[in-house]
């Protein structure tokens, strides 16, 4: 068992749901275990390491004022947003993602999240999402993948039903995402098969999109996450740039595991759908996803025109106005 984060609350349903969230999250390095009482935790500690305790504020004694109870770093859980005693606490009645974020803020010096790691090496997923699907989003995703590939081995994957990618690159439809999902479902997506599905166009390395929309009809967001993890574990890529469709039923799980989410934005276009997208995330208790969104406003003159489509399109993106503009954006982000 990993190190234990104990959870003690008078509300058993809260304890169960929060522990379920923690234990299903691949990036949290603790196993969350619910307890009914502090006495139960004491007995458990005799045989297990318990570095962290989340406990209802009202159940803590004065001895826990300093944030340590029985040699366990203690985070009070409060029924109120400000806490009853004025000490640092975490408000219980919010999303699990937000609770985790606040725990990390309270603990400060405790390593809590491992990020995404494959075979001991850190990897990254960057998502490109827009509630409105158009060519500009795909241009942004392609150019972003190419920019990132200057410093990291980057694989571009387009999850849209009708991406138009192969027409942009003037490439023939070939084995790609449809076959990747088939092999994944069969448990046969080996490193050799992954390598056989990857194509190169100038500076861009990518897996061709699905052949038809029907190929995604039986695919869910969890399948997409499993595919990304398998691609990263079965190859030497450091990053996957995921070009996502507007329907959240397929995109939501990928947004959860993404380090950043880039959304093309223009002040000249109505924000109605973007506002609806944010409201959907809030209602789904996805505040942590909202915190990863980075809106990118790109001048229209930076986008390529269709006359540049062809075998050299990826190179055009790299050295054209869009590539130059994004290089500045991402350099500022690193800084």
Tab-separated table of C-alpha atoms in Angstrom:
chain	number	residue	atom	x	y	z
A	1	UNK	CA	0.000	0.000	0.000
A	2	UNK	CA	1.170	3.561	-0.724
A	3	UNK	CA	1.474	6.020	2.153
A	4	UNK	CA	-1.906	6.575	3.755
A	5	UNK	CA	-3.889	9.781	3.971
A	6	UNK	CA	-6.420	9.205	6.732
A	7	UNK	CA	-9.860	10.838	6.521
A	8	UNK	CA	-12.023	11.195	9.634
A	9	UNK	CA	-15.446	12.770	9.281
A	10	UNK	CA	-18.815	12.402	10.931
A	11	UNK	CA	-20.275	12.322	7.428
A	12	UNK	CA	-19.505	8.878	6.085
A	13	UNK	CA	-20.752	9.695	2.591
A	14	UNK	CA	-18.257	12.567	2.351
A	15	UNK	CA	-15.403	10.302	3.514
A	16	UNK	CA	-16.330	7.573	1.029
A	17	UNK	CA	-16.700	9.878	-1.969
A	18	UNK	CA	-13.509	11.808	-1.281
A	19	UNK	CA	-11.472	8.634	-0.702
A	20	UNK	CA	-12.890	7.126	-3.903
A	21	UNK	CA	-11.770	10.202	-5.834
A	22	UNK	CA	-8.248	10.154	-4.395
A	23	UNK	CA	-7.786	6.433	-4.947
A	24	UNK	CA	-8.955	6.598	-8.562
A	25	UNK	CA	-6.690	9.550	-9.393
A	26	UNK	CA	-3.487	8.399	-11.032
A	27	UNK	CA	-1.511	11.493	-10.007
A	28	UNK	CA	-1.995	11.454	-6.209
A	29	UNK	CA	0.701	9.522	-4.364
A	30	UNK	CA	-1.392	8.663	-1.285
A	31	UNK	CA	-4.008	6.018	-0.596
A	32	UNK	CA	-6.986	7.606	1.140
A	33	UNK	CA	-8.499	5.524	3.968
A	34	UNK	CA	-11.682	6.579	5.857
A	35	UNK	CA	-11.958	6.156	9.626
A	36	UNK	CA	-14.894	6.571	11.990
A	37	UNK	CA	-12.839	7.863	14.906
A	38	UNK	CA	-9.419	9.048	16.023
A	39	UNK	CA	-9.148	5.894	18.141
A	40	UNK	CA	-9.514	3.772	15.004
A	41	UNK	CA	-6.699	5.732	13.386
A	42	UNK	CA	-4.454	5.171	16.423
A	43	UNK	CA	-4.852	1.388	16.105
A	44	UNK	CA	-4.177	1.534	12.354
A	45	UNK	CA	-1.009	3.609	12.863
A	46	UNK	CA	0.630	0.822	14.818
A	47	UNK	CA	1.185	-1.094	11.566
A	48	UNK	CA	0.985	1.550	8.812
A	49	UNK	CA	2.606	4.851	7.940
A	50	UNK	CA	0.082	7.696	8.040
A	51	UNK	CA	1.773	11.020	7.184
A	52	UNK	CA	-1.444	13.016	6.589
A	53	UNK	CA	-4.792	13.270	8.359
A	54	UNK	CA	-7.922	15.091	7.209
A	55	UNK	CA	-10.267	15.469	10.159
A	56	UNK	CA	-13.479	17.357	10.938
A	57	UNK	CA	-12.522	20.530	12.759
A	58	UNK	CA	-14.983	19.810	15.540
A	59	UNK	CA	-13.378	16.442	16.279
A	60	UNK	CA	-9.891	17.854	16.842
A	61	UNK	CA	-8.619	18.647	20.303
A	62	UNK	CA	-6.538	21.634	21.361
A	63	UNK	CA	-3.404	19.517	20.892
A	64	UNK	CA	-3.972	19.610	17.123
A	65	UNK	CA	-3.880	23.410	16.976
A	66	UNK	CA	-0.328	23.288	15.631
A	67	UNK	CA	-1.400	21.113	12.747
A	68	UNK	CA	-0.020	17.847	14.139
A	69	UNK	CA	-2.009	15.128	15.885
A	70	UNK	CA	-0.207	11.979	17.093
A	71	UNK	CA	2.792	12.767	14.824
A	72	UNK	CA	0.501	13.053	11.808
A	73	UNK	CA	0.325	16.256	9.714
A	74	UNK	CA	-3.278	17.309	10.231
A	75	UNK	CA	-5.559	19.320	7.945
A	76	UNK	CA	-8.840	20.406	9.593
A	77	UNK	CA	-12.014	20.012	7.546
A	78	UNK	CA	-14.393	22.888	8.112
A	79	UNK	CA	-18.134	23.233	7.556
A	80	UNK	CA	-17.490	26.908	6.875
A	81	UNK	CA	-15.361	28.543	4.214
A	82	UNK	CA	-13.333	30.545	6.761
A	83	UNK	CA	-12.958	27.798	9.411
A	84	UNK	CA	-14.237	28.020	12.975
A	85	UNK	CA	-10.959	28.645	14.786
A	86	UNK	CA	-9.194	30.931	12.342
A	87	UNK	CA	-6.476	28.324	11.674
A	88	UNK	CA	-5.790	26.996	8.203
A	89	UNK	CA	-8.514	24.586	7.201
A	90	UNK	CA	-10.196	23.155	4.117
A	91	UNK	CA	-13.851	23.741	3.306
A	92	UNK	CA	-15.614	20.379	2.979
A	93	UNK	CA	-18.507	21.277	0.729
A	94	UNK	CA	-16.771	21.802	-2.589
A	95	UNK	CA	-15.464	19.605	-5.365
A	96	UNK	CA	-12.918	16.895	-4.588
A	97	UNK	CA	-10.470	18.498	-7.029
A	98	UNK	CA	-10.676	21.800	-5.138
A	99	UNK	CA	-10.249	20.048	-1.777
A	100	UNK	CA	-7.067	18.395	-3.052
A	101	UNK	CA	-5.741	21.742	-4.287
A	102	UNK	CA	-6.406	23.392	-0.906
A	103	UNK	CA	-4.798	20.494	1.000
A	104	UNK	CA	-1.612	21.041	-1.001
A	105	UNK	CA	-1.736	24.764	-0.178
A	106	UNK	CA	-2.193	24.089	3.560
A	107	UNK	CA	0.569	21.475	3.716
A	108	UNK	CA	2.902	23.502	1.550
A	109	UNK	CA	6.106	21.489	1.890
A	110	UNK	CA	4.567	18.026	1.487
A	111	UNK	CA	4.918	16.285	-1.884
A	112	UNK	CA	1.352	15.339	-2.715
A	113	UNK	CA	1.030	14.931	-6.454
A	114	UNK	CA	3.311	12.946	-8.740
A	115	UNK	CA	1.934	14.392	-11.967
A	116	UNK	CA	1.795	11.986	-14.881
A	117	UNK	CA	4.765	9.646	-14.882
A	118	UNK	CA	5.446	6.742	-17.192
A	119	UNK	CA	8.135	4.237	-16.222
A	120	UNK	CA	9.665	6.747	-13.833
A	121	UNK	CA	9.890	9.590	-16.372
A	122	UNK	CA	7.650	12.683	-16.379
A	123	UNK	CA	5.425	13.149	-19.413
A	124	UNK	CA	2.887	15.785	-20.343
A	125	UNK	CA	-0.493	16.044	-22.041
A	126	UNK	CA	-1.485	19.373	-23.573
A	127	UNK	CA	-5.068	19.718	-24.785
A	128	UNK	CA	-6.390	22.034	-27.469
A	129	UNK	CA	-10.114	22.578	-26.961
A	130	UNK	CA	-12.822	24.852	-28.241
A	131	UNK	CA	-16.603	24.602	-27.825
A	132	UNK	CA	-16.718	25.630	-31.480
A	133	UNK	CA	-14.894	23.300	-33.858
A	134	UNK	CA	-13.295	25.025	-36.827
A	135	UNK	CA	-10.062	24.959	-38.798
A	136	UNK	CA	-8.493	27.641	-36.605
A	137	UNK	CA	-8.496	25.273	-33.621
A	138	UNK	CA	-6.763	22.571	-35.664
A	139	UNK	CA	-4.218	25.086	-36.978
A	140	UNK	CA	-3.496	26.074	-33.373
A	141	UNK	CA	-3.157	22.443	-32.275
A	142	UNK	CA	-0.816	21.540	-35.132
A	143	UNK	CA	1.342	24.622	-34.637
A	144	UNK	CA	1.491	24.007	-30.866
A	145	UNK	CA	2.626	20.397	-31.378
A	146	UNK	CA	5.314	21.570	-33.792
A	147	UNK	CA	6.506	24.303	-31.391
A	148	UNK	CA	6.731	21.870	-28.470
A	149	UNK	CA	8.621	19.372	-30.619
A	150	UNK	CA	11.602	21.751	-30.725
A	151	UNK	CA	12.403	20.849	-27.110
A	152	UNK	CA	10.482	17.628	-26.420
A	153	UNK	CA	9.520	14.560	-28.384
A	154	UNK	CA	5.904	15.419	-29.161
A	155	UNK	CA	3.110	13.354	-30.700
A	156	UNK	CA	0.008	15.007	-32.153
A	157	UNK	CA	-3.299	13.122	-31.883
A	158	UNK	CA	-6.577	14.450	-33.313
A	159	UNK	CA	-9.718	12.994	-31.681
A	160	UNK	CA	-12.256	14.729	-33.918
A	161	UNK	CA	-14.718	12.808	-36.055
A	162	UNK	CA	-14.100	14.988	-39.128
A	163	UNK	CA	-10.783	16.763	-38.680
A	164	UNK	CA	-9.788	17.361	-42.301
A	165	UNK	CA	-6.198	16.756	-41.209
A	166	UNK	CA	-5.232	14.442	-44.033
A	167	UNK	CA	-6.552	16.920	-46.605
A	168	UNK	CA	-4.504	19.707	-45.011
A	169	UNK	CA	-1.373	17.569	-45.253
A	170	UNK	CA	-2.392	16.096	-48.637
A	171	UNK	CA	-1.820	12.613	-47.243
A	172	UNK	CA	-3.739	9.483	-48.079
A	173	UNK	CA	-6.032	7.965	-45.466
A	174	UNK	CA	-4.031	5.254	-43.738
A	175	UNK	CA	-3.801	3.225	-40.567
A	176	UNK	CA	-4.056	5.406	-37.497
A	177	UNK	CA	-6.412	6.173	-34.616
A	178	UNK	CA	-9.086	3.688	-35.701
A	179	UNK	CA	-6.583	0.851	-35.545
A	180	UNK	CA	-5.062	2.203	-32.307
A	181	UNK	CA	-8.426	1.995	-30.528
A	182	UNK	CA	-9.031	-1.478	-31.966
A	183	UNK	CA	-5.687	-2.790	-30.696
A	184	UNK	CA	-6.224	-1.021	-27.349
A	185	UNK	CA	-9.567	-2.772	-26.846
A	186	UNK	CA	-7.918	-6.104	-27.670
A	187	UNK	CA	-5.033	-5.449	-25.286
A	188	UNK	CA	-2.644	-5.629	-28.254
A	189	UNK	CA	-1.413	-2.040	-28.625
A	190	UNK	CA	2.252	-2.967	-28.333
A	191	UNK	CA	5.188	-0.575	-28.807
A	192	UNK	CA	5.758	-2.129	-32.239
A	193	UNK	CA	2.170	-1.429	-33.277
A	194	UNK	CA	2.355	2.109	-31.915
A	195	UNK	CA	5.447	2.735	-34.016
A	196	UNK	CA	3.662	1.403	-37.098
A	197	UNK	CA	0.799	3.899	-36.664
A	198	UNK	CA	2.934	7.038	-36.336
A	199	UNK	CA	3.442	9.185	-39.423
A	200	UNK	CA	5.749	12.109	-40.103
A	201	UNK	CA	5.107	15.237	-42.121
A	202	UNK	CA	8.046	17.633	-41.931
A	203	UNK	CA	8.463	18.601	-38.246
A	204	UNK	CA	5.125	17.019	-37.274
A	205	UNK	CA	4.807	13.506	-35.849
A	206	UNK	CA	1.213	12.315	-35.620
A	207	UNK	CA	-1.255	9.459	-35.622
A	208	UNK	CA	-3.778	9.839	-38.472
A	209	UNK	CA	-7.366	10.475	-37.281
A	210	UNK	CA	-10.228	7.971	-37.427
A	211	UNK	CA	-11.429	6.826	-40.836
A	212	UNK	CA	-15.122	7.510	-40.122
A	213	UNK	CA	-17.206	8.966	-37.300
A	214	UNK	CA	-18.558	5.468	-36.615
A	215	UNK	CA	-15.098	4.455	-35.381
A	216	UNK	CA	-15.670	6.705	-32.348
A	217	UNK	CA	-19.252	5.601	-31.672
A	218	UNK	CA	-18.207	3.021	-29.066
A	219	UNK	CA	-15.340	5.086	-27.629
A	220	UNK	CA	-15.619	6.950	-24.311
A	221	UNK	CA	-13.385	9.478	-22.585
A	222	UNK	CA	-11.785	6.789	-20.431
A	223	UNK	CA	-10.758	4.926	-23.596
A	224	UNK	CA	-9.055	8.093	-24.846
A	225	UNK	CA	-7.142	8.511	-21.581
A	226	UNK	CA	-6.065	4.863	-21.666
A	227	UNK	CA	-4.911	5.324	-25.241
A	228	UNK	CA	-2.815	8.377	-24.362
A	229	UNK	CA	-1.201	6.587	-21.419
A	230	UNK	CA	-0.466	3.561	-23.597
A	231	UNK	CA	1.032	5.726	-26.339
A	232	UNK	CA	3.328	7.434	-23.850
A	233	UNK	CA	4.334	4.233	-22.049
A	234	UNK	CA	4.927	2.353	-25.302
A	235	UNK	CA	7.091	5.004	-26.940
A	236	UNK	CA	9.794	7.532	-26.148
A	237	UNK	CA	7.502	10.561	-26.541
A	238	UNK	CA	7.561	13.145	-23.761
A	239	UNK	CA	4.324	14.867	-24.714
A	240	UNK	CA	0.998	14.254	-26.415
A	241	UNK	CA	-0.852	17.221	-27.886
A	242	UNK	CA	-4.514	16.181	-27.937
A	243	UNK	CA	-6.727	18.015	-30.456
A	244	UNK	CA	-10.192	17.564	-28.925
A	245	UNK	CA	-13.743	17.590	-30.307
A	246	UNK	CA	-16.280	20.078	-28.885
A	247	UNK	CA	-18.509	17.415	-27.265
A	248	UNK	CA	-17.411	17.056	-23.660
A	249	UNK	CA	-18.599	13.468	-23.328
A	250	UNK	CA	-15.422	12.444	-25.177
A	251	UNK	CA	-13.121	15.313	-24.192
A	252	UNK	CA	-13.775	15.687	-20.450
A	253	UNK	CA	-11.531	12.862	-19.209
A	254	UNK	CA	-8.635	14.091	-21.347
A	255	UNK	CA	-9.058	17.589	-19.905
A	256	UNK	CA	-8.689	16.038	-16.438
A	257	UNK	CA	-5.218	14.639	-17.166
A	258	UNK	CA	-3.967	17.596	-19.215
A	259	UNK	CA	-1.299	19.860	-17.787
A	260	UNK	CA	-2.582	22.832	-19.775
A	261	UNK	CA	-5.685	23.397	-21.897
A	262	UNK	CA	-5.311	25.922	-24.712
A	263	UNK	CA	-8.483	27.550	-26.014
A	264	UNK	CA	-8.419	29.754	-29.143
A	265	UNK	CA	-10.194	32.989	-28.362
A	266	UNK	CA	-11.169	36.142	-30.215
A	267	UNK	CA	-12.679	39.230	-28.605
A	268	UNK	CA	-14.457	39.916	-31.895
A	269	UNK	CA	-16.515	36.720	-31.695
A	270	UNK	CA	-19.347	36.051	-29.216
A	271	UNK	CA	-18.328	34.214	-26.043
A	272	UNK	CA	-21.686	32.519	-25.494
A	273	UNK	CA	-20.411	28.993	-26.093
A	274	UNK	CA	-17.239	29.555	-24.112
A	275	UNK	CA	-19.291	30.810	-21.159
A	276	UNK	CA	-21.542	27.756	-21.467
A	277	UNK	CA	-18.444	25.529	-21.511
A	278	UNK	CA	-17.174	27.046	-18.245
A	279	UNK	CA	-20.601	26.748	-16.640
A	280	UNK	CA	-20.751	23.083	-17.662
A	281	UNK	CA	-17.396	22.506	-15.948
A	282	UNK	CA	-18.572	24.230	-12.774
A	283	UNK	CA	-21.752	22.177	-12.621
A	284	UNK	CA	-19.656	19.043	-13.085
A	285	UNK	CA	-17.379	20.148	-10.203
A	286	UNK	CA	-14.413	20.531	-12.566
A	287	UNK	CA	-12.929	23.678	-11.040
A	288	UNK	CA	-9.462	22.138	-11.306
A	289	UNK	CA	-9.909	21.907	-15.093
A	290	UNK	CA	-10.895	25.590	-15.269
A	291	UNK	CA	-7.641	26.472	-13.528
A	292	UNK	CA	-5.638	24.832	-16.336
A	293	UNK	CA	-7.300	26.764	-19.181
A	294	UNK	CA	-5.193	29.255	-21.078
A	295	UNK	CA	-7.045	31.385	-23.613
A	296	UNK	CA	-4.932	32.280	-26.615
A	297	UNK	CA	-6.033	35.239	-28.699
A	298	UNK	CA	-4.426	34.901	-32.119
A	299	UNK	CA	-4.611	37.703	-34.724
A	300	UNK	CA	-6.430	36.544	-37.840
A	301	UNK	CA	-3.476	37.456	-40.029
A	302	UNK	CA	-1.343	34.822	-38.262
A	303	UNK	CA	-3.487	31.951	-39.485
A	304	UNK	CA	-2.401	30.253	-42.743
A	305	UNK	CA	-4.679	30.196	-45.757
A	306	UNK	CA	-5.717	27.095	-47.651
A	307	UNK	CA	-3.234	27.751	-50.426
A	308	UNK	CA	-0.506	26.515	-48.064
A	309	UNK	CA	-2.119	23.062	-47.649
A	310	UNK	CA	0.041	20.224	-48.877
A	311	UNK	CA	3.060	18.132	-47.984
A	312	UNK	CA	4.906	21.195	-46.723
A	313	UNK	CA	2.028	22.533	-44.607
A	314	UNK	CA	3.592	21.549	-41.259
A	315	UNK	CA	6.813	23.350	-42.177
A	316	UNK	CA	4.765	26.401	-43.198
A	317	UNK	CA	3.147	26.422	-39.754
A	318	UNK	CA	6.539	26.212	-38.052
A	319	UNK	CA	8.104	29.135	-39.889
A	320	UNK	CA	4.960	31.136	-40.659
A	321	UNK	CA	3.115	33.764	-38.659
A	322	UNK	CA	1.265	31.296	-36.435
A	323	UNK	CA	4.412	29.424	-35.452
A	324	UNK	CA	6.225	32.674	-34.644
A	325	UNK	CA	3.299	33.974	-32.618
A	326	UNK	CA	2.923	30.771	-30.552
A	327	UNK	CA	6.664	30.545	-29.953
A	328	UNK	CA	6.386	33.884	-28.166
A	329	UNK	CA	3.346	32.720	-26.176
A	330	UNK	CA	4.984	29.511	-25.030
A	331	UNK	CA	8.302	31.189	-24.243
A	332	UNK	CA	6.451	33.637	-21.974
A	333	UNK	CA	4.681	30.684	-20.352
A	334	UNK	CA	7.993	28.965	-19.592
A	335	UNK	CA	9.371	32.181	-18.209
